[in-house]
Amino acid sequence: MSEIPTIYGYCNTFDYRPGATVDVHLHATAPEVRLAVVRLRNADTRLDDVIAPEEAVPEIPAVTVPGVRRAVRRGSSARVDGLGELAGARTATIELWLNATLLEAGHPQVLASTLDADERTGFALALAEDGHPELWVGAPQGRRVALRGPRPVVATTWTRVSATIDLAAGTGALRYAPQRALPHDEGAGETTGPLGTDTATAGGATLLLAARAAYADADAAGQTTDHLNGRLEDVSLATDPGGLVARWDFGAAIGSGRIVDVGGRGHHGVLRNGPSRGVTGQAWSGNEIDHRIVPHEYAAIHFHDDDFDDVRWPVDHAFALPADLPSGIYAVHAVASDGGEDRIPFIVLPRVAAGPRPRVAFLTPTMTYQAYANSKLSDRIDYEVFGLSGREYRPSLRDQQLAEVPELYGSLYDVHRDGSGRFYSSSRRPILSFRPEWQSAMQHAPRHLAADLYLTSWLDHVGEPYDVLTDHSVHDGGIAALEPYDVLVTGSHPEYVSEPELAAIEQFVQRGGRVMYLGGNGFYWVTSVDPERPHVVEVRRGNAGTRTWDSAPGETRHSTTGEPGGLWRHRGRIPNALLGVGMASQGWSPKAPGYRRTAASEAPELDWLTAGLPALDEEFGDEGLVMDGAAGDEVDRYDIDLGSPRHAVVVGTSTGHPHYYKLVHEDVPMSRDGLGGDVNDKVRSDLVYLPWPGGGGVFSVGSITWAGAMALRAFDNPVATLTTNVLRRFLDPAELPAPSRESA
């Protein structure tokens, strides 16, 4: 591909079992698209002579489908149907708490609306583009502004707002006042007057919160507009006759996609496009930060005009996977009639049926792919100015494609338009960074899935059969998903893991399993999967760790599961204790360093590990396909003070990192000089061998670029030799040797 393609798509989930159906959803400007399933083998053209990029799957016939242009509709809202009380009402009143977070949204922002689809009947409470509250009413030619408040509301300030229409009298009222009085009546106002329209009713049977219907078929496709950026709380609707119709308590069912009516009539509603829950409301005291204990203090929902949780495109084709299809990393190869291409990856898991399995499982870090999905970090972070990179920032073709479709942006590293952090990420959208062709703009080389294909290519090259698992499948299956295997090989960057997955890996090692951690910055962030929407993961950054935004005060606990967020380290599950190493630094120097063996690696018990490696005083891994070295990008170190087991053996350590690498934030109690890799010896990557009683063990490399160094010269190099030595020994059922304390 030399030009930016005009085709992209997604599959409904990351992984499938053999025999399942893979639904493919596409956007294409060309009239026709040919779809074929391929198995991905290699994402680096420098390896093509040894390992083909992909292979056909002849058991699954290719098809041609029409190309269809499709939109990504963003913006969250709440919807309540069945409000029959509105039809015969003479008067109607909506009242709510508002905390507006982006007054300069560039469009009106609706707080609540009963307007019908053609806006001829009903009314709405909204903010004009200048932040003034307005009362809108339906009219024969479409809605009109009936009343306008005299002052704008004050941003990020809780304000009580109400609107009333009296159809019998033809008048209306609009009132608003901040929770705490401000000088000069800022943010407060009241206005009454004629409605100036012959609107017939107070609305149909539907109420929308934080948006209005865009057109007549507004439905599950999320076709709404004029979305709010801000928080709503304690919304009520009353009519005459009828009295209180509904009052919605957003502090109830915080972990769900529902809003609960506590008014007694059961007018419950549903949320659309994933607004933020578990956020502080107008009653938050600051005395408690667990929304499960004081739900009334978290009785708010934060809506955004750039929220989305499912683009809800129709299915263009459904591929039936053969019941005996081997486990592996596959893709739907889409080729448009105008020459555009896309490869939409998916994982085929092993069959559920009992039977012989490979002894090795490759764990694909799908939660990390989802966390980074379509990130837009370069808009807010200049890595060169921050002193983290000496490399040219060069977006790949996939990044250029993403820039053409900004509606797809929205990773857990990004913020919403109002500056609040994004803590939900959905897989039900085209993820252009989850592609074999995607390359890091700073590394100019594969990262994430593309880099993980180095590792599966290595397994193919050494002839070792393997199954492919995903974070999500281990999250769902627990230890049972890992029990069939002797060796678990991680991806190059397993940064995000859930508690069930982490517990399963811990149990795997305790029961004699062996883990090869072939990446960097692993098992770092607490990640949860929404039980109601398993295509959504949640991460709360908290206020520590290497992060791109901070959680707001009181908002470090996950809404979907209720668990504390932040770093696993701060929940007592520090990766050092399991892997022997933990996150030390990140940086992107022009060249990544290599390693030198330690004296401890000379122990006779480790001859199997060091066979074929250079001597102690010789550097190895000082070249590679990613950043030209094995110890680069994000690196981990061995540190007894952080829980690394004393009996572990550091068999190698990186030869020195330049100032672009800084010690991680969580290791620095006070700001000070001397945090760069050129002066701080804690900035390093360590190679660690960690045997455990009972036969289990871990080998950790603590570097993201290790995989790229393995692949150099078609896996004919010391980095690949060392990794293969470990694999062969870990597959040996004999007890792993434990070097003496003196050797270690």
XYZ file of C-alpha atoms in Angstrom:
744
model
C 0.000 0.000 0.000
C 1.481 3.313 -1.059
C -1.620 5.491 -0.763
C -3.899 5.945 2.229
C -6.579 3.281 1.786
C -10.251 4.161 2.023
C -11.296 0.862 3.561
C -11.329 -0.290 7.154
C -13.378 -2.626 9.299
C -13.613 -4.712 12.430
C -14.708 -8.075 13.758
C -17.069 -8.320 16.709
C -14.422 -9.556 19.135
C -10.718 -10.352 19.364
C -11.011 -14.124 19.579
C -13.120 -17.034 18.341
C -13.234 -20.777 18.826
C -13.055 -23.121 15.834
C -16.566 -23.640 14.518
C -17.636 -20.106 15.460
C -18.807 -17.387 13.086
C -16.687 -14.308 12.451
C -18.843 -11.276 11.684
C -17.095 -8.704 9.482
C -18.154 -5.042 9.474
C -16.747 -2.745 6.782
C -16.540 0.786 5.526
C -15.427 1.096 1.916
C -15.731 3.780 -0.738
C -15.188 1.294 -3.574
C -18.172 -0.517 -5.106
C -16.863 -4.006 -4.306
C -14.640 -5.646 -1.688
C -13.131 -9.118 -1.822
C -12.823 -10.800 1.573
C -10.561 -13.753 2.348
C -9.326 -15.282 5.598
C -5.544 -15.603 5.958
C -3.244 -16.734 8.729
C -0.726 -14.065 9.766
C 2.842 -15.285 10.089
C 5.132 -12.257 9.888
C 4.763 -8.468 9.833
C 8.292 -7.429 8.843
C 9.278 -7.482 5.184
C 12.886 -8.043 6.221
C 11.862 -11.591 7.191
C 9.848 -12.370 4.074
C 12.548 -14.606 2.606
C 12.355 -16.838 5.672
C 8.735 -16.574 6.789
C 5.920 -15.497 4.472
C 3.760 -12.654 5.794
C 0.598 -14.718 5.568
C -0.828 -17.923 4.216
C -4.178 -18.657 2.653
C -6.851 -20.672 4.439
C -8.356 -22.651 1.545
C -11.015 -24.277 3.751
C -12.735 -20.873 4.023
C -13.959 -19.636 0.625
C -13.317 -16.016 -0.310
C -16.328 -13.824 -1.087
C -17.053 -10.486 -2.737
C -19.383 -8.037 -1.011
C -20.652 -4.576 -1.921
C -18.672 -1.646 -0.576
C -20.716 0.601 1.718
C -19.793 3.965 3.237
C -20.500 4.024 6.948
C -20.274 6.682 9.614
C -18.982 6.515 13.166
C -21.582 8.146 15.388
C -20.150 9.435 18.631
C -21.721 10.991 21.664
C -23.351 9.409 24.717
C -26.853 9.829 26.030
C -29.601 8.203 28.083
C -32.972 7.132 26.735
C -36.245 6.482 28.533
C -39.214 5.104 26.579
C -42.818 4.524 27.578
C -43.506 7.940 29.100
C -47.185 7.973 28.178
C -47.872 10.612 30.824
C -46.473 13.270 28.475
C -49.231 12.862 25.895
C -52.073 14.363 27.912
C -50.110 16.727 30.124
C -51.121 20.381 30.415
C -47.773 21.257 32.021
C -44.435 19.508 32.221
C -41.288 20.253 34.233
C -37.774 18.856 33.905
C -35.372 19.515 36.761
C -31.754 18.384 37.154
C -28.270 19.076 38.423
C -25.761 20.082 35.731
C -21.981 20.340 35.743
C -20.973 21.575 32.275
C -17.367 20.719 31.412
C -16.982 22.211 27.908
C -19.032 25.307 27.209
C -17.108 25.968 23.974
C -18.222 22.735 22.356
C -18.997 24.385 19.023
C -22.608 23.210 19.044
C -25.674 23.453 21.304
C -25.684 20.941 24.147
C -28.941 19.315 25.123
C -29.548 18.427 28.758
C -32.969 16.808 28.346
C -35.377 16.534 25.450
C -38.870 15.237 24.759
C -38.821 16.685 21.229
C -40.140 14.260 18.655
C -38.019 13.318 15.660
C -39.241 16.159 13.427
C -39.188 18.612 16.376
C -42.803 19.693 15.937
C -43.928 18.763 19.440
C -42.258 18.442 22.809
C -39.657 20.582 24.506
C -35.984 20.526 25.496
C -33.675 22.047 28.068
C -30.324 22.944 26.469
C -27.221 25.097 26.556
C -26.678 27.455 23.648
C -23.231 27.605 22.073
C -22.386 30.530 24.363
C -23.356 28.596 27.503
C -26.716 30.312 28.153
C -29.488 27.893 29.180
C -32.383 27.771 26.768
C -35.867 26.301 26.624
C -36.664 24.883 23.209
C -40.171 24.012 22.061
C -41.499 22.155 19.058
C -42.998 24.136 16.206
C -44.473 23.356 12.753
C -41.221 24.358 11.048
C -39.042 22.685 13.670
C -37.925 23.604 17.153
C -37.492 27.190 18.229
C -35.945 28.919 21.224
C -38.796 29.950 23.505
C -36.787 31.269 26.452
C -33.121 32.143 26.977
C -31.366 32.594 30.286
C -29.786 35.991 31.016
C -26.362 34.581 31.929
C -24.272 31.557 30.945
C -23.791 28.792 33.461
C -20.343 28.583 35.039
C -18.199 25.760 33.731
C -17.330 22.873 36.092
C -19.767 24.219 38.677
C -22.776 22.263 39.883
C -25.923 24.151 38.927
C -29.592 23.333 39.545
C -31.573 23.856 36.349
C -35.292 23.514 35.629
C -37.620 24.187 32.722
C -41.427 24.235 32.659
C -43.898 24.484 29.818
C -47.561 25.319 30.421
C -49.423 24.312 27.284
C -52.760 25.586 28.545
C -51.427 29.067 29.216
C -48.886 29.025 26.392
C -46.089 30.081 28.744
C -42.820 28.717 30.002
C -40.256 29.208 32.769
C -36.501 28.665 32.933
C -34.594 28.799 36.241
C -31.011 27.984 37.218
C -28.693 28.668 40.150
C -25.268 27.306 41.148
C -24.999 25.035 44.151
C -23.032 27.713 45.981
C -23.850 31.367 45.343
C -21.249 33.206 43.270
C -20.503 36.954 43.156
C -22.625 39.105 40.854
C -25.140 36.266 40.399
C -22.745 34.439 38.117
C -24.252 31.301 36.663
C -27.778 32.111 37.918
C -30.853 33.300 36.124
C -34.610 33.135 35.730
C -36.847 33.965 32.815
C -40.514 33.432 32.040
C -42.651 34.265 29.072
C -44.809 33.037 26.227
C -43.821 29.869 24.392
C -44.603 31.513 21.073
C -45.694 28.265 19.439
C -48.730 26.068 19.043
C -46.915 22.869 20.071
C -49.637 20.351 20.796
C -48.114 18.146 23.487
C -45.286 18.002 25.999
C -43.687 15.362 23.787
C -43.990 11.788 22.684
C -43.290 8.852 24.951
C -39.479 9.196 24.884
C -37.091 11.314 26.920
C -33.468 11.724 25.888
C -30.852 12.989 28.326
C -27.618 14.646 27.176
C -28.723 14.659 23.495
C -31.680 15.025 21.170
C -32.924 12.798 18.374
C -31.140 13.530 15.105
C -33.881 12.224 12.818
C -36.880 9.967 12.709
C -35.142 6.608 12.927
C -32.974 7.486 15.944
C -32.604 4.104 17.622
C -29.968 1.647 18.774
C -27.599 2.981 16.122
C -27.064 5.954 18.432
C -28.349 8.517 15.963
C -28.533 11.485 18.273
C -26.976 14.930 18.144
C -26.151 18.056 20.177
C -24.535 15.912 22.851
C -23.632 17.284 26.259
C -20.116 17.529 27.622
C -20.747 17.420 31.310
C -22.363 15.673 34.234
C -26.030 15.256 35.055
C -27.552 14.162 38.328
C -30.950 13.796 39.991
C -33.063 14.267 36.879
C -36.826 14.402 37.410
C -39.882 14.800 35.213
C -43.258 15.974 36.502
C -46.549 16.710 34.747
C -49.970 18.111 35.497
C -52.040 16.065 35.644
C -49.921 13.181 36.854
C -47.526 14.666 39.375
C -44.061 13.120 39.566
C -43.607 10.944 36.504
C -40.046 9.776 37.202
C -36.912 10.610 39.158
C -33.697 8.974 38.087
C -31.044 8.105 40.648
C -27.749 7.660 38.805
C -26.146 6.386 42.011
C -28.115 3.161 41.603
C -26.737 0.393 39.368
C -23.481 2.290 38.759
C -21.856 -0.740 37.183
C -24.585 -1.152 34.582
C -25.845 0.467 31.402
C -29.168 1.338 33.029
C -30.578 4.378 34.801
C -32.976 3.614 37.611
C -36.269 5.398 38.216
C -36.896 5.766 41.958
C -40.122 7.720 41.409
C -42.288 4.644 41.726
C -43.543 4.128 38.184
C -40.707 2.033 36.835
C -39.615 4.354 34.049
C -36.089 2.977 33.901
C -33.821 3.930 31.032
C -30.750 2.798 29.130
C -27.435 4.475 28.405
C -26.090 4.831 24.893
C -22.458 4.959 23.787
C -20.818 4.488 27.168
C -20.837 7.674 29.251
C -18.638 7.676 32.353
C -20.022 6.297 35.592
C -18.524 6.024 39.041
C -17.848 9.774 38.977
C -18.387 12.254 41.794
C -21.631 14.181 42.017
C -22.818 17.379 43.606
C -23.049 15.718 47.044
C -19.498 14.314 47.122
C -17.925 15.132 50.489
C -14.399 13.852 49.872
C -14.648 11.631 52.952
C -15.000 8.406 50.955
C -13.656 7.387 47.549
C -15.532 4.094 47.090
C -18.742 4.626 45.150
C -20.091 1.323 46.448
C -20.103 2.666 50.012
C -21.598 6.110 49.279
C -23.483 5.717 45.990
C -25.470 8.893 46.687
C -22.194 10.846 46.460
C -21.496 9.299 43.041
C -24.999 9.815 41.661
C -23.780 11.537 38.508
C -23.063 10.462 34.941
C -20.448 12.212 32.809
C -21.548 12.478 29.181
C -19.258 13.433 26.276
C -19.869 14.271 22.658
C -16.972 11.964 21.707
C -18.028 8.872 23.669
C -18.704 5.604 21.883
C -18.775 1.933 22.822
C -19.950 0.207 19.639
C -20.142 1.662 16.137
C -22.984 -0.788 15.409
C -22.319 -1.263 11.733
C -24.278 -3.998 9.970
C -22.580 -7.308 9.216
C -21.199 -7.389 5.667
C -20.245 -11.052 5.773
C -20.095 -13.870 8.317
C -17.271 -16.380 7.920
C -17.887 -19.832 9.398
C -14.661 -21.175 10.889
C -13.993 -24.895 10.348
C -14.340 -26.966 13.511
C -10.765 -28.212 13.103
C -9.121 -24.869 12.254
C -5.744 -24.672 14.052
C -5.313 -22.056 16.727
C -3.385 -19.014 15.524
C -3.412 -15.352 14.545
C -5.617 -14.781 11.513
C -7.036 -11.844 9.593
C -9.778 -10.976 7.177
C -7.894 -9.651 4.155
C -10.161 -7.072 2.526
C -9.204 -5.845 -0.953
C -11.363 -3.102 -2.434
C -11.956 -2.760 -6.161
C -10.158 0.613 -6.045
C -7.001 -1.075 -4.726
C -7.417 -0.241 -1.055
C -6.599 -2.976 1.462
C -7.206 -3.798 5.083
C -6.240 -6.761 7.230
C -8.570 -7.147 10.186
C -6.918 -9.480 12.692
C -8.621 -12.002 14.940
C -7.379 -14.851 17.107
C -8.497 -18.437 16.734
C -8.366 -20.063 20.157
C -7.817 -23.793 20.680
C -10.790 -26.114 20.490
C -12.692 -26.612 23.718
C -12.942 -30.360 23.150
C -10.495 -32.511 25.084
C -7.591 -33.961 23.163
C -3.882 -33.540 22.522
C -2.667 -29.959 22.685
C 0.679 -28.318 21.983
C 2.788 -27.877 25.100
C 3.288 -24.160 24.442
C 0.715 -21.368 24.534
C 1.360 -17.890 23.201
C -0.546 -15.270 25.195
C -1.628 -12.432 22.908
C -1.913 -9.176 24.913
C -5.314 -8.150 23.571
C -6.065 -5.876 26.530
C -2.952 -3.895 25.677
C -4.025 -3.683 22.027
C -7.377 -2.380 23.238
C -5.844 0.119 25.654
C -3.704 1.652 22.912
C -6.438 1.404 20.273
C -6.193 4.315 17.838
C -4.214 6.470 20.256
C -3.594 10.132 19.505
C -0.701 10.764 21.870
C 1.271 13.011 19.540
C -1.376 15.743 19.849
C -0.585 16.290 23.531
C 2.883 14.866 24.072
C 6.055 15.974 22.317
C 8.444 13.157 23.196
C 11.456 15.078 21.934
C 10.658 18.191 23.982
C 9.984 15.983 27.012
C 13.470 14.542 26.611
C 12.231 11.006 25.962
C 13.172 10.613 22.330
C 15.935 11.443 19.922
C 14.135 9.837 17.012
C 12.183 11.432 14.183
C 8.436 11.174 14.700
C 7.224 9.557 11.485
C 3.597 8.382 11.339
C 3.041 5.150 9.481
C 0.488 4.686 6.716
C -2.040 3.338 9.224
C -1.568 6.443 11.406
C -2.108 8.611 8.345
C -5.262 6.661 7.603
C -6.437 7.180 11.166
C -5.885 10.919 10.859
C -8.324 10.868 7.934
C -10.997 9.387 10.220
C -10.653 11.283 13.523
C -13.957 9.809 14.704
C -12.054 6.565 15.369
C -9.611 8.134 17.828
C -10.058 7.336 21.490
C -7.565 5.171 23.381
C -7.057 4.896 27.114
C -4.096 7.243 26.630
C -6.252 10.040 25.253
C -8.589 12.539 26.861
C -12.084 13.597 25.916
C -12.686 16.986 24.327
C -13.417 18.454 27.746
C -10.026 17.261 29.065
C -11.319 14.410 31.187
C -9.481 11.121 30.896
C -10.797 8.266 28.797
C -11.170 5.195 30.978
C -13.249 2.957 28.712
C -12.041 1.455 25.440
C -14.150 -0.600 23.062
C -13.038 -3.239 20.578
C -16.198 -2.862 18.483
C -14.747 -0.370 16.054
C -12.009 -0.384 13.433
C -8.717 -0.372 15.388
C -6.137 0.714 12.843
C -3.268 0.295 15.351
C -4.298 -3.383 15.616
C -2.941 -4.273 12.218
C 0.071 -6.263 11.004
C 1.082 -3.234 8.914
C 1.007 -0.781 11.830
C 4.341 0.654 12.927
C 5.320 2.891 15.799
C 5.853 6.472 14.664
C 8.947 6.720 16.865
C 10.406 3.283 16.286
C 9.588 3.174 12.556
C 9.114 -0.526 13.137
C 6.480 -2.981 14.349
C 4.924 -2.595 17.806
C 2.025 -4.352 19.527
C 0.449 -7.036 17.297
C 3.000 -6.525 14.527
C 5.872 -6.989 17.003
C 4.199 -9.993 18.600
C 4.319 -11.694 15.224
C 8.111 -11.763 15.680
C 7.488 -14.124 18.590
C 5.077 -16.434 16.801
C 7.444 -16.343 13.809
C 10.201 -17.509 16.142
C 8.069 -20.397 17.397
C 7.339 -21.333 13.790
C 11.032 -21.036 12.926
C 12.195 -23.353 15.723
C 9.420 -25.794 14.864
C 7.617 -25.650 18.199
C 3.830 -26.157 17.945
C 1.755 -23.702 19.940
C -1.771 -22.577 20.658
C -2.693 -18.917 20.794
C -4.597 -17.517 23.767
C -5.713 -13.959 24.484
C -5.905 -11.840 27.601
C -9.668 -11.995 27.229
C -9.805 -15.790 26.980
C -7.659 -16.215 30.108
C -9.745 -13.581 31.888
C -12.829 -15.657 31.088
C -11.330 -19.128 31.566
C -8.978 -18.599 34.491
C -6.471 -21.302 35.361
C -8.446 -23.842 33.299
C -7.381 -21.955 30.175
C -3.695 -22.450 31.062
C -3.691 -25.928 32.609
C -3.200 -27.846 29.328
C 0.178 -26.194 28.732
C 3.694 -26.520 30.112
C 5.050 -23.190 28.860
C 3.308 -19.833 28.505
C 5.020 -17.294 26.240
C 3.905 -13.676 26.638
C 3.742 -10.989 24.003
C 6.182 -8.119 23.725
C 4.117 -5.663 25.771
C 1.551 -7.254 28.136
C 1.003 -4.008 30.028
C -2.717 -4.406 30.805
C -4.074 -7.443 32.650
C -7.200 -8.123 34.670
C -7.306 -9.651 38.136
C -8.735 -12.999 36.947
C -6.009 -13.226 34.310
C -3.250 -12.262 36.727
C -4.508 -14.792 39.274
C -4.553 -17.517 36.621
C -0.925 -16.856 35.652
C 0.150 -16.825 39.301
C -1.586 -20.172 39.840
C -0.035 -21.545 36.647
C 3.470 -20.924 38.005
C 2.563 -22.224 41.466
C 1.300 -25.467 39.917
C 4.524 -26.050 38.001
C 3.914 -24.037 34.849
C 6.719 -22.066 33.221
C 6.417 -18.537 31.887
C 8.620 -16.836 29.325
C 8.048 -13.111 29.713
C 9.455 -11.819 26.418
C 8.466 -8.189 26.708
C 8.666 -5.022 28.737
C 6.388 -3.026 31.045
C 4.307 -6.092 31.751
C 1.386 -6.617 34.137
C 1.378 -2.923 35.022
C -2.133 -1.423 34.994
C -5.230 -2.769 36.735
C -7.658 -3.551 33.916
C -11.257 -4.689 34.138
C -13.683 -6.092 31.602
C -17.227 -4.771 31.734
C -19.459 -7.734 32.672
C -22.358 -6.279 30.655
C -20.260 -5.179 27.682
C -17.337 -7.609 27.389
C -16.064 -5.635 24.396
C -15.240 -2.756 26.784
C -12.253 -2.585 29.135
C -11.771 0.007 31.864
C -8.612 1.539 33.332
C -8.438 4.269 35.957
C -4.983 5.874 35.860
C -5.090 7.073 39.438
C -2.423 9.579 40.403
C 0.794 7.595 40.056
C 2.670 5.609 37.463
C 3.769 6.552 33.962
C 0.523 8.020 32.656
C -0.908 10.529 30.219
C -3.747 11.816 32.413
C -4.735 11.818 36.078
C -7.924 10.483 37.566
C -10.122 13.212 39.008
C -10.290 13.344 42.812
C -12.335 10.470 44.184
C -12.496 8.633 40.849
C -9.860 5.912 41.053
C -12.282 3.010 41.472
C -13.613 1.185 38.415
C -17.302 1.642 37.702
C -17.676 -1.691 35.891
C -16.313 -3.969 38.626
C -15.927 -1.741 41.676
C -12.262 -2.652 42.104
C -9.508 -0.130 42.875
C -7.702 1.096 39.791
C -4.184 2.342 39.205
C -1.038 0.226 39.210
C -0.988 -3.433 40.196
C 2.069 -2.452 42.219
C -0.113 -0.361 44.508
C -2.488 -3.268 45.063
C 0.343 -5.483 46.282
C 0.569 -7.399 42.990
C 3.834 -5.871 41.812
C 5.139 -7.649 38.711
C 8.612 -8.036 40.259
C 7.271 -10.704 42.602
C 5.887 -12.815 39.758
C 8.269 -12.036 36.904
C 11.417 -11.077 38.804
C 11.420 -7.686 37.058
C 9.177 -4.646 36.929
C 8.861 -1.430 34.961
C 11.961 0.762 35.274
C 11.997 3.255 32.429
C 10.859 4.205 28.956
C 12.656 6.048 26.205
C 13.297 6.123 22.507
C 16.955 6.764 21.799
C 18.369 6.695 18.271
C 19.809 3.283 19.139
C 18.825 0.831 21.864
C 21.639 -0.824 23.811
C 22.375 -4.507 24.196
C 23.309 -6.651 27.202
C 26.278 -8.192 28.937
C 26.126 -11.372 30.924
C 26.648 -11.249 34.675
C 29.093 -13.328 36.704
C 26.089 -15.201 38.085
C 25.353 -16.547 34.606
C 28.612 -18.515 34.793
C 27.145 -20.917 37.354
C 27.541 -24.507 36.085
C 23.836 -25.077 36.724
C 23.128 -22.527 33.977
C 25.241 -24.000 31.202
C 22.036 -24.934 29.381
C 20.963 -21.291 29.400
C 24.227 -19.668 28.282
C 25.206 -22.205 25.637
C 26.198 -20.375 22.472
C 26.289 -16.927 24.090
C 29.213 -14.496 23.968
C 31.690 -14.295 26.836
C 31.051 -12.170 29.920
C 32.836 -9.102 28.621
C 31.178 -9.154 25.203
C 28.003 -7.213 24.441
C 25.174 -9.010 22.690
C 21.794 -7.826 21.500
C 23.320 -4.506 20.404
C 21.482 -4.777 17.079
C 17.948 -5.649 16.096
C 15.026 -4.954 13.803
C 13.417 -2.502 16.252
C 15.472 0.494 17.436
C 18.612 -1.443 16.467
C 18.963 -3.087 19.870
C 17.436 -5.540 22.314
C 17.053 -3.307 25.408
C 14.785 -0.529 24.215
C 11.411 1.216 24.339
C 10.114 0.247 27.810
C 12.402 -1.740 30.063
C 12.147 -3.578 33.395
C 14.701 -4.253 36.125
C 15.332 -6.701 38.939
C 14.942 -5.003 42.343
C 14.791 -6.861 45.666
C 13.364 -3.744 47.352
C 10.372 -3.978 45.029
C 9.702 -7.662 45.595
C 12.008 -9.440 43.151
C 12.705 -12.844 44.765
C 16.175 -13.166 46.272
C 16.741 -16.565 44.733
C 16.295 -15.260 41.200
C 19.377 -15.045 39.002
C 20.145 -11.949 36.955
C 21.899 -13.506 33.988
C 22.360 -10.314 32.014
C 21.853 -6.575 32.237
C 21.681 -3.816 29.661
C 24.894 -2.006 28.893
C 23.691 1.500 29.578
C 20.838 3.749 28.526
C 21.160 7.390 27.470
C 19.404 10.349 29.044
C 16.292 9.743 26.933
C 15.364 7.021 29.414
C 14.065 8.380 32.730
C 13.340 6.526 35.951
C 9.610 5.837 36.262
C 7.494 8.201 38.307
C 6.473 5.605 40.890
C 10.130 5.107 41.890
C 10.679 8.790 42.673
C 9.348 9.960 46.067
C 10.610 13.507 45.423
C 11.518 15.335 42.227
C 15.269 15.569 41.807
C 18.102 15.546 39.324
C 19.733 12.352 38.206
C 16.784 10.427 36.796
C 18.194 9.840 33.323
C 19.674 6.571 32.200
C 23.062 8.211 31.684
C 23.428 8.805 35.446
C 20.943 6.495 37.197
C 21.762 2.788 37.449
C 18.144 1.903 38.183
C 17.383 2.676 34.541
C 18.174 -0.673 33.001
C 16.791 -3.908 31.640
C 17.639 -7.164 33.424
C 17.439 -10.723 32.127
C 16.194 -12.866 34.985
C 15.889 -16.614 35.528
C 13.517 -17.495 38.352
C 12.939 -21.154 39.285
C 10.250 -22.047 41.808
C 9.733 -25.096 44.015
C 7.321 -27.556 42.460
C 8.797 -27.262 38.990
C 7.487 -23.840 37.985
C 9.691 -21.082 36.701
C 9.942 -17.751 34.911
C 12.393 -16.279 32.455
C 12.056 -12.526 31.916
C 13.762 -10.229 29.424
C 12.305 -6.900 30.557
C 12.342 -5.128 27.184
C 9.827 -4.458 24.425
C 12.436 -4.489 21.647
C 13.785 -7.936 22.620
C 11.413 -9.555 20.113
C 12.773 -7.442 17.254
C 16.339 -8.351 18.214
C 15.413 -12.045 18.218
C 14.287 -11.791 14.603
C 17.530 -10.286 13.313
C 19.211 -12.359 10.600
C 16.276 -14.753 10.584
C 16.688 -15.645 14.278
C 20.394 -16.383 13.894
C 21.780 -14.258 16.739
C 22.604 -14.533 20.476
C 19.257 -13.047 21.585
C 17.339 -15.745 19.720
C 19.829 -18.389 20.903
C 19.282 -17.489 24.554
C 15.499 -17.446 24.133
C 15.504 -20.820 22.384
C 17.758 -22.268 25.089
C 15.171 -21.278 27.672
C 12.277 -22.677 25.655
C 13.976 -26.057 25.236
C 14.818 -26.297 28.942
C 11.387 -25.127 30.028
C 9.867 -27.899 27.903
C 12.031 -30.447 29.701
C 9.840 -31.894 32.475
C 12.844 -32.263 34.768
C 13.033 -29.938 37.777
C 14.532 -26.582 36.884
C 17.979 -26.137 38.407
C 18.245 -23.698 41.280
C 21.733 -22.164 41.439
C 23.331 -21.903 44.835
C 22.965 -18.682 46.783
C 26.619 -17.948 46.089
C 26.070 -18.324 42.345
C 22.911 -16.219 42.367
